[in-house]
XYZ file of C-alpha atoms in Angstrom:
312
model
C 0.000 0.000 0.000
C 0.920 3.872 -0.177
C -0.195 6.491 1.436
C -0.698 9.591 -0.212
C -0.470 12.926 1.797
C -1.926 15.876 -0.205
C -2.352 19.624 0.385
C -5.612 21.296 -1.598
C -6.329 24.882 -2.245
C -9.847 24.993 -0.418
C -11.878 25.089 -4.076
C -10.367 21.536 -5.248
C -10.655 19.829 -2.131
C -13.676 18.165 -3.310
C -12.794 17.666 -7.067
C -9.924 16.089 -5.104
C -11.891 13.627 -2.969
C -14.812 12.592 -5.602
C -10.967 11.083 -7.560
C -10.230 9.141 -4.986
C -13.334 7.741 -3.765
C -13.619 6.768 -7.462
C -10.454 5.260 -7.530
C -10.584 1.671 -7.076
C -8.037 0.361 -4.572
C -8.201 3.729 -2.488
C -9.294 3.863 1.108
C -9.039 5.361 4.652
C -9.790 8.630 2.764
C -9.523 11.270 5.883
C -9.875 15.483 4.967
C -8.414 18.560 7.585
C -9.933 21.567 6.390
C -7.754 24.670 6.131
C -5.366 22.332 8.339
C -2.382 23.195 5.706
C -0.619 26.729 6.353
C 2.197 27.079 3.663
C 0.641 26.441 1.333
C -2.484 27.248 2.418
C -5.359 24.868 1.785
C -7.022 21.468 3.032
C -4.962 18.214 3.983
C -6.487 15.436 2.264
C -4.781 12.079 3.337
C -5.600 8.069 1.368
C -4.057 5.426 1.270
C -4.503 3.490 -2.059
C -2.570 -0.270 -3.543
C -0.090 0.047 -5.173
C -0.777 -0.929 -8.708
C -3.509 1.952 -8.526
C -1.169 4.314 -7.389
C 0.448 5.137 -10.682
C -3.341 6.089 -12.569
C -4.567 8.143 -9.173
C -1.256 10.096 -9.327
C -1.410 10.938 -12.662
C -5.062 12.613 -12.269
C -3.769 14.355 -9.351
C -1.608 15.960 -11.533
C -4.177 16.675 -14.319
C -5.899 18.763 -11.430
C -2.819 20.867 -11.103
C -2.240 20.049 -7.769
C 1.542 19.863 -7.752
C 1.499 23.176 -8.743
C -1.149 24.500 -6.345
C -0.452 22.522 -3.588
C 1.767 19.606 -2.981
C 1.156 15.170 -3.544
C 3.731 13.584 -1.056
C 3.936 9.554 -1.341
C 5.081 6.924 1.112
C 5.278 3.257 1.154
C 3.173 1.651 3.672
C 5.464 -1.146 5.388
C 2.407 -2.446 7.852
C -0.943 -2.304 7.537
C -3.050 -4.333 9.823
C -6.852 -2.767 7.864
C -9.633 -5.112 6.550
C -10.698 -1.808 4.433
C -6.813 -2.115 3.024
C -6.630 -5.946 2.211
C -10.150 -5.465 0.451
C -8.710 -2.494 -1.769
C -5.346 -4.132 -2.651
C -8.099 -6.915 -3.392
C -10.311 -5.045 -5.621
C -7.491 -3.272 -7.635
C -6.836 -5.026 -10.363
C -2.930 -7.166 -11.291
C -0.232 -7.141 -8.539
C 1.409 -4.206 -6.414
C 5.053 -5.736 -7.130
C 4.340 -5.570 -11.037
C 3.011 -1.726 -11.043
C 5.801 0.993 -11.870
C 5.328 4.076 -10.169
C 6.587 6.261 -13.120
C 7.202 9.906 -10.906
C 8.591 7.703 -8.371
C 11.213 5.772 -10.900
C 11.541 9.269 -12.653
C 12.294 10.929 -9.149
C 14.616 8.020 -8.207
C 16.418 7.715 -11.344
C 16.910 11.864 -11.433
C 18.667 11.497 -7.781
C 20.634 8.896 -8.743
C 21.842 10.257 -12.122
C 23.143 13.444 -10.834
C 26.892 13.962 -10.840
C 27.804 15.016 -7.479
C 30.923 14.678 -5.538
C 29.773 11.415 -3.946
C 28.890 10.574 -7.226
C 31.846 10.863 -8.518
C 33.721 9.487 -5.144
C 32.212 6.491 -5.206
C 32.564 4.918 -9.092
C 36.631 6.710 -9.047
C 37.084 5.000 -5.601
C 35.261 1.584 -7.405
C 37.403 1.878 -10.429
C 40.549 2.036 -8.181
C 39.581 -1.181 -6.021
C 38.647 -2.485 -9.293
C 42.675 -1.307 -10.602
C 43.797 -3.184 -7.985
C 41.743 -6.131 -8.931
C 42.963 -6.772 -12.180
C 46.528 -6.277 -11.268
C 46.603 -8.838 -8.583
C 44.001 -10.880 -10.775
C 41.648 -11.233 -7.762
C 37.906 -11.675 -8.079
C 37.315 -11.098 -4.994
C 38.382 -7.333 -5.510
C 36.113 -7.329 -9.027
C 33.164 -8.222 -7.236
C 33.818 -5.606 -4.802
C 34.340 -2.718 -7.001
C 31.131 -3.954 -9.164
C 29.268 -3.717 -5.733
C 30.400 -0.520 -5.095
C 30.660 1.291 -8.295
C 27.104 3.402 -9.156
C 27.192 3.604 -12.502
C 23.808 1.745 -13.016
C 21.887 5.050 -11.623
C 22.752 6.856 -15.173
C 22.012 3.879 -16.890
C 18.762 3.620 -15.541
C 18.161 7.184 -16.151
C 18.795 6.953 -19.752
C 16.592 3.929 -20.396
C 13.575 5.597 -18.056
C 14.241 9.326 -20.183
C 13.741 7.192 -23.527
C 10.235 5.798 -22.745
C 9.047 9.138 -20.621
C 10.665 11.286 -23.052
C 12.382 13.296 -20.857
C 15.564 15.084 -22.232
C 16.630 16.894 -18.970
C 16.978 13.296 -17.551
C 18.745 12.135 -20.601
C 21.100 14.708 -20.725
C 21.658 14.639 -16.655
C 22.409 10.199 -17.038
C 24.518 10.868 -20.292
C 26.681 14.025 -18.572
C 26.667 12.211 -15.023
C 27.627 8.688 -16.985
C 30.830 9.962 -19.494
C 32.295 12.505 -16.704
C 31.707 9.767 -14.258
C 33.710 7.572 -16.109
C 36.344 9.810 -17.811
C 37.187 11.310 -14.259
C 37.704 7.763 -12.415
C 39.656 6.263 -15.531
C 41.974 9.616 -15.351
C 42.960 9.259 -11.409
C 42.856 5.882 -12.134
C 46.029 6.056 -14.846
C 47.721 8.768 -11.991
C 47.063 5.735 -8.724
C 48.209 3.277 -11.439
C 51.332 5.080 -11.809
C 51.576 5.547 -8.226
C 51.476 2.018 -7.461
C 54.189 0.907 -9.853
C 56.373 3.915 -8.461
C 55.931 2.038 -5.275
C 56.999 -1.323 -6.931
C 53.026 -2.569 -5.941
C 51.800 -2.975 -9.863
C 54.194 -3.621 -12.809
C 53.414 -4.422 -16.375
C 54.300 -7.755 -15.643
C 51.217 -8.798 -13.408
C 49.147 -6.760 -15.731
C 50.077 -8.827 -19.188
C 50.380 -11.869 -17.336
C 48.674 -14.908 -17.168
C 45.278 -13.525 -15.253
C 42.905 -16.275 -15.386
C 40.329 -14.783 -12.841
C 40.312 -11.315 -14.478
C 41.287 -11.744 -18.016
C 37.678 -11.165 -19.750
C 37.812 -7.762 -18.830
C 39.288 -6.871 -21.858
C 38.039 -9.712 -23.640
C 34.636 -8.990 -24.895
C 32.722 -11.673 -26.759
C 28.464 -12.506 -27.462
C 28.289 -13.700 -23.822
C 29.797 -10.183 -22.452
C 26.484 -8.543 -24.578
C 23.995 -11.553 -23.311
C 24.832 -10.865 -19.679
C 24.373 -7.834 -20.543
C 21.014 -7.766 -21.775
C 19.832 -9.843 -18.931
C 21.206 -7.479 -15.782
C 19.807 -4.282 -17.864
C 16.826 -6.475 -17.397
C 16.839 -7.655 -14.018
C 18.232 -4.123 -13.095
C 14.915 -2.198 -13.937
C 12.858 -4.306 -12.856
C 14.249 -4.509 -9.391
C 14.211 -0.376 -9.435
C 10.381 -0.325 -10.908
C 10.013 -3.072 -7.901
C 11.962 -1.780 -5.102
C 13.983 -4.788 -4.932
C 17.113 -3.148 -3.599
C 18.482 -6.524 -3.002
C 18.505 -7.671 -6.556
C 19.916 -4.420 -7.875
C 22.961 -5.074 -5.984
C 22.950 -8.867 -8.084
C 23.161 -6.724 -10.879
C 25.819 -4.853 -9.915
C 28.074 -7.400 -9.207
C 27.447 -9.405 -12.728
C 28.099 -6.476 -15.197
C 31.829 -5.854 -16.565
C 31.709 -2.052 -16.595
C 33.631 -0.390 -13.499
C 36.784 -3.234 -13.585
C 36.380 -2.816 -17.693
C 36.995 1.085 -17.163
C 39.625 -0.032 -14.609
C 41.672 -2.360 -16.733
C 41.747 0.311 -19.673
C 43.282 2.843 -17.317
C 45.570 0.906 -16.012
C 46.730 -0.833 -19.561
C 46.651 3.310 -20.438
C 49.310 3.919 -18.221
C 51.594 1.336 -19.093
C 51.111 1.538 -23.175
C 49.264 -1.385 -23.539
C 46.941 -0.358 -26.479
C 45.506 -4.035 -27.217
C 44.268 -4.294 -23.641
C 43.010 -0.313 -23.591
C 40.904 -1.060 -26.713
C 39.832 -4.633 -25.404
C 38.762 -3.196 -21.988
C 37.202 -0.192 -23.839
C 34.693 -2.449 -26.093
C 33.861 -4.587 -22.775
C 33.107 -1.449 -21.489
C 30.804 0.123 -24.343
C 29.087 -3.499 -25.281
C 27.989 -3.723 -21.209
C 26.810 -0.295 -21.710
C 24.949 -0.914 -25.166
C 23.123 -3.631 -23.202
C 21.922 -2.056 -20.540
C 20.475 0.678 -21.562
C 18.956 -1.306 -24.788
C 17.526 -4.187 -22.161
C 16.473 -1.362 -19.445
C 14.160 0.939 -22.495
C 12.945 -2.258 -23.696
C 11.912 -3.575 -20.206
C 10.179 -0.397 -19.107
C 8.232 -0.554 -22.347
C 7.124 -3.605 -22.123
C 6.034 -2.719 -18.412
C 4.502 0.117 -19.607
C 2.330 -1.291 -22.388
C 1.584 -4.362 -20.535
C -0.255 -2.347 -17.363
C -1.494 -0.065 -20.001
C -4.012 -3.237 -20.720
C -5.138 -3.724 -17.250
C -6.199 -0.085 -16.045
C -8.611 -0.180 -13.159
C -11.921 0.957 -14.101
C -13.526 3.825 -12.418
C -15.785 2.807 -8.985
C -19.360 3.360 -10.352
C -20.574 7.045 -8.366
């Protein structure tokens, strides 16, 4: 369930509450007048299922009321309600298969944004990842894949394709190349730091690395796997499966790909650069391609199951 918090300007209130009791899967509807101060209005509170959430949301914007007031939305971890079981009941499909589209759009815009943590977190993964490759140790791999947050801008670009939302695209697309370029760069100055300090030599990294060595050895499998964690990716986000999304995270080749290229950069190694670059680009490709194609589906497949309107 969610529950829906929602300030009015006095004249909508009831064009406001005659949506919701109309809304099928919407309940313990509960109205403050003039209880709101900035902005001024009515408090209208609801809670309503989940996979009605999306359609109630978007008439709550076709009233204007983000503009003249404010829609606030929580998830609902408890709630012990008859009234509640019999509207998840009577709303059609299932709350883990709706996508909350201004929730995924918020989410995706937050997590697309290049900030300094942003940008701390995928260099620091890329390093970890540097070291990973060098000492051929999966364990370190796995660990910069679990850390690295490159998958935000991914998701960003796939979810601005199918809401066609260029701001978002442009955000994910600035967010994902600086990201990247940035961690690579003071990833070829730590790699050169390390073999200063006699810690990584060209030696380890052209050497026989059977734990790392597809990094920079891209083939139909790197693109399959791919595919299938752009997949499982977005669905976990339009889900909230935050447990899966770290699954994906730890199965893509993008952060130790980006990793292996600087550090092949900073010893001369072209073959490996260009090898670690296309692993890097084809995990990319994937994503994104598997992430639009999922959220269409998603969206054209609850498209066919809209709840109807409760009869007034």
């Amino acid at each position: 369930m969610l529950h829906l918090r929602l300030i009015t300007p006095a004249e909508r209130t009831d064009d406001v509450v005659r949506l919701i009791e109309r809304t099928v899967g919407a309940t313990h509807l509960v109205v403050l007048p003039r209880a709101a101060r900035n902005p001024a209005g009515d408090v209208v509170l609801c809670d309503v299922a989940r996979e009605a959430g999306d359609e109630l949301l978007s008439d709550l914007q076709e009233l204007g009321l983000e503009e003249t007031g404010s829609i606030a939305v929580e998830n609902i971890d408890l709630s012990l309600s008859l009234r509640a079981d019999k509207a998840e009941a009577e709303a059609p499909g299932e709350g883990a298969d709706a996508v909350l589209w201004e929730h995924l759009t918020d989410a995706t815009h937050e997590d697309s944004t290049l900030s300094v943590t942003y940008l701390a977190f995928i260099t620091l993964a890329t390093m970890i990842a540097a070291c990973g490759v060098v000492l051929d140790n999966a364990v370190l791999i796995v660990g910069a894949m679990a850390v690295g947050p490159e998958f935000g801008p991914l998701a960003g670009i796939s979810t601005s394709i199918v809401q066609r939302a260029p701001r978002l695209a442009l955000r994910s697309l600035i967010a994902l190349l600086v990201g990247f370029a940035v961690a690579m760069a003071v990833t070829v100055g730590f790699s050169l730091f390390m073999d200063a300090l006699d810690l990584f030599s060209k030696d380890r990294l052209e050497g026989d690395r059977p734990q790392t060595g597809f990094v920079y050895a891209p083939d139909a499998f790197s693109f399959v796997v791919a595919v299938l964690a752009g997949v499982a990716g977005t669905l976990s986000l339009t889900s909230a499966k935050s447990g899966a999304l770290v699954g994906v995270a730890i199965s893509v080749t993008t952060v130790p790909a980006a990793a292996n290229a600087a550090v092949a950069l900073s010893y001369g190694d072209m073959n490996q650069t260009w090898g670690s670059a296309q692993q890097l680009l084809l995990n990319l490709l994937g994503i994104i391609l598997a992430g639009t194609l999922t959220l269409l589906i998603q969206k054209w497949a609850w498209s066919k199951q809209r709840p109807p309107a409760k009869a007034t």
